[in-house]
Amino acid sequence: MKLVIFGANGPTGRETTAQAIAEGHTVTAVTRRPEAFPLTDPRLRVAGADVLDPAAVERVLAGQDAVISALGVPYSRNPVTVYSEGITHITRAMTEHGVRRLVCVSSTVLFGVPAPGETFFFRKVLEPAIARTMGRTVYEDMRRMEEIVRDGDHRWTVVRPAGLFDAAAVSDYQVGTARLPGRFTSRADLGNVLLREAVGDRHVRAFVDVRTTEGVPSLLDVIRKEAFGGKKPIPAEKDRTHV
């Protein structure tokens, strides 16, 4: 298939791109800084474009079969619009070029229910603090993005991972249309789900959770590495430098 990946230069975008190339797909990786994109392959085209530029988005979508959006921004107290504006430009360009399949990333927090079996502290203290304080503006815009996707007429799937961490390989992860037990999703597993959904039709017009069950780090380990190491476990990507 011919796939275009927005947010390709973020950790999840690079993982998804690498897996797609390995499976023989033709990939257009969209990033604002194409010179910094680390992957090369005869089946890969790196396109310099900003998702907030509708003309640039339209150019990269010509002739594609499916779209994967791994856009993301860091937590901020300022208003966030990248998700909703970006998906607006993407879906309009998809309609213009007759591209039907869309897969994008939001967050498991948007299920609006606690993770099954979670501790009282995580369910009542930690996650609400993230969702309502640190990540409030990010999740508000994710919600707007989901509404735009849901109300459109494309063949869409929204993937809602939990806190993200790096892993060396794809695992035997869980996928479901309701919130799953567990706190974390590896970027390798998330990339694999995005790819599986983009090339197939298993969860069309559905919100999908994905949870890693093997080799999962402790909450403290993820906080140390992701928060203090420059990556945040939620949302999916660190910043918009990869858009």
XYZ file of C-alpha atoms in Angstrom:
243
model
C 0.000 0.000 0.000
C 0.914 3.653 -0.341
C 0.870 5.128 3.160
C 1.393 8.693 4.304
C 2.449 9.189 7.928
C 2.037 12.548 9.647
C 4.161 13.040 12.744
C 6.675 10.704 11.119
C 9.705 12.127 12.925
C 8.333 11.497 16.406
C 9.190 8.253 18.218
C 5.928 6.540 17.259
C 6.040 7.912 13.727
C 9.547 6.587 13.149
C 8.574 3.202 14.574
C 5.523 3.001 12.327
C 7.502 4.103 9.288
C 10.200 1.485 9.890
C 7.662 -1.297 10.298
C 5.751 -0.245 7.180
C 8.910 -0.211 5.064
C 9.952 -3.610 6.430
C 6.612 -5.024 5.296
C 7.092 -3.698 1.783
C 4.750 -0.708 1.839
C 5.558 2.569 0.107
C 5.701 5.339 2.715
C 5.558 9.120 2.546
C 6.921 10.365 5.875
C 5.759 13.915 6.597
C 7.898 16.136 8.817
C 8.641 19.836 9.137
C 12.368 19.061 9.078
C 12.967 16.412 6.424
C 16.733 16.831 6.649
C 16.601 15.450 10.207
C 14.636 12.309 9.358
C 16.879 9.330 10.224
C 15.454 6.594 7.973
C 16.271 5.895 4.323
C 14.897 3.291 1.938
C 13.960 3.048 -1.750
C 10.310 2.739 -0.677
C 10.468 5.860 1.489
C 9.760 9.452 0.465
C 10.412 12.115 3.109
C 8.186 15.134 2.563
C 8.754 18.505 4.195
C 5.358 19.866 5.240
C 3.610 21.446 8.192
C 0.235 19.943 9.064
C -1.005 23.478 9.775
C -0.425 24.351 6.097
C -3.449 22.989 4.187
C -1.796 23.379 0.776
C 1.238 21.389 1.889
C -0.982 18.660 3.345
C -2.932 18.410 0.112
C 0.252 17.998 -1.924
C 1.552 15.037 0.081
C -1.790 13.205 0.017
C -2.078 12.927 -3.745
C -2.039 9.287 -4.847
C -2.039 7.743 -1.352
C -4.071 4.743 -0.171
C -4.232 5.438 3.579
C -3.211 8.014 6.186
C -1.674 7.495 9.616
C -1.545 10.485 11.968
C 0.861 10.275 14.914
C 0.770 13.996 15.647
C 1.491 15.217 19.142
C 2.457 18.153 21.338
C 3.821 18.463 24.893
C 1.671 19.299 27.870
C 1.017 23.005 28.168
C -1.257 25.385 30.030
C -1.658 27.297 26.768
C -4.431 26.451 24.293
C -3.581 23.553 21.959
C -4.970 23.319 18.410
C -2.498 21.124 16.515
C -4.640 17.994 16.733
C -7.899 19.577 15.616
C -6.418 21.919 12.994
C -4.124 19.230 11.672
C -6.858 16.621 11.315
C -9.121 19.191 9.660
C -6.524 19.806 6.965
C -5.800 16.089 6.626
C -9.427 15.022 6.242
C -10.209 17.798 3.764
C -7.217 16.796 1.638
C -8.250 13.138 1.886
C -11.679 14.027 0.532
C -10.120 16.066 -2.255
C -7.936 13.151 -3.364
C -10.360 10.317 -2.667
C -8.306 8.764 0.154
C -10.646 6.845 2.443
C -8.652 5.098 5.194
C -7.561 7.151 8.210
C -5.898 5.980 11.426
C -4.854 8.420 14.140
C -3.552 8.451 17.712
C -5.154 10.009 20.778
C -5.044 8.644 24.356
C -6.644 5.990 26.543
C -7.663 8.803 28.909
C -10.363 9.746 26.408
C -12.313 6.563 27.109
C -13.496 8.459 30.182
C -13.491 5.398 32.444
C -10.812 3.998 34.793
C -8.562 1.192 33.627
C -9.913 -2.136 34.905
C -8.227 -3.281 38.106
C -6.258 -0.075 38.615
C -5.232 1.088 42.086
C -7.176 3.757 43.939
C -4.216 6.161 43.852
C -3.753 5.870 40.083
C -7.494 5.957 39.355
C -8.484 8.792 41.697
C -5.314 10.864 42.114
C -2.568 10.422 39.524
C -4.497 10.030 36.267
C -7.031 12.806 37.062
C -4.121 15.118 37.919
C -2.586 14.449 34.516
C -5.845 14.640 32.574
C -7.354 17.686 34.282
C -4.273 19.721 35.130
C -0.999 18.944 33.346
C -2.556 17.658 30.129
C -5.903 19.438 30.122
C -5.384 21.556 26.991
C -3.818 18.641 25.117
C -6.693 16.293 25.901
C -9.260 18.967 25.078
C -7.798 19.285 21.596
C -7.498 15.515 21.229
C -11.222 15.374 21.972
C -11.912 17.970 19.285
C -9.807 15.938 16.847
C -11.771 12.794 17.646
C -15.057 14.599 17.082
C -13.906 15.811 13.671
C -12.818 12.315 12.710
C -15.971 10.665 14.066
C -18.300 13.095 12.289
C -16.555 12.683 8.923
C -17.357 10.094 6.278
C -13.925 8.474 6.023
C -13.088 4.910 7.043
C -11.450 5.894 10.297
C -9.956 4.256 13.366
C -8.743 6.154 16.431
C -6.092 4.326 18.480
C -5.965 5.269 22.167
C -2.717 4.019 23.745
C -1.757 4.321 27.382
C 1.524 5.784 28.661
C 4.199 5.174 26.064
C 7.617 3.611 26.498
C 10.318 2.296 24.172
C 10.740 -1.404 23.466
C 13.049 -3.302 21.141
C 10.360 -5.302 19.346
C 6.651 -5.789 18.861
C 5.098 -7.944 21.595
C 1.956 -10.042 21.941
C -0.075 -6.972 22.843
C -3.807 -6.654 23.560
C -6.274 -4.680 21.441
C -9.887 -3.867 22.260
C -12.675 -1.361 21.706
C -13.041 -0.697 25.460
C -10.402 0.432 27.912
C -8.029 -2.399 28.752
C -6.183 -3.229 31.992
C -2.657 -1.885 32.335
C -0.882 1.455 32.311
C 1.504 1.316 29.391
C 1.857 0.767 25.641
C 5.189 0.297 23.908
C 5.815 2.455 20.875
C 6.667 -0.691 18.910
C 3.229 -2.127 19.705
C 1.482 1.157 18.977
C 3.250 1.448 15.622
C 2.204 -2.090 14.787
C -1.433 -1.401 15.624
C -1.420 1.758 13.512
C -0.011 -0.190 10.587
C -2.374 -3.161 11.014
C -5.379 -0.830 11.091
C -4.214 1.236 8.115
C -3.777 -1.763 5.831
C -6.855 -3.638 7.095
C -10.475 -3.107 8.052
C -10.742 -4.722 11.471
C -11.873 -1.686 13.485
C -13.425 0.740 11.016
C -15.220 3.656 12.692
C -14.089 2.543 16.149
C -11.973 3.737 19.061
C -9.313 1.164 19.875
C -7.215 0.651 22.996
C -3.830 -1.097 22.828
C -1.962 -2.391 25.844
C 1.449 -3.981 26.201
C 1.520 -6.946 28.596
C 5.112 -8.188 28.271
C 8.233 -6.484 29.600
C 6.266 -3.566 30.973
C 8.329 -1.204 33.157
C 7.264 0.050 36.554
C 5.498 3.380 36.881
C 8.577 4.847 38.562
C 10.852 3.642 35.751
C 8.670 5.277 33.099
C 8.406 8.529 35.036
C 12.171 8.659 35.409
C 12.916 7.926 31.765
C 10.023 9.610 30.000
C 9.337 12.657 32.123
C 12.876 13.469 33.185
C 14.561 12.089 30.087
C 12.720 14.402 27.712
C 9.828 12.158 26.647
C 6.385 12.086 28.189
C 4.472 8.825 28.546
C 1.214 10.550 27.628
C 0.367 11.786 25.005
C 1.802 9.887 22.080
C 4.598 12.242 21.043
C 6.880 14.776 22.654
C 6.490 17.852 20.446
C 5.467 19.198 17.064
C 8.966 19.226 15.601
C 8.031 16.055 13.743
C 4.868 17.441 12.137
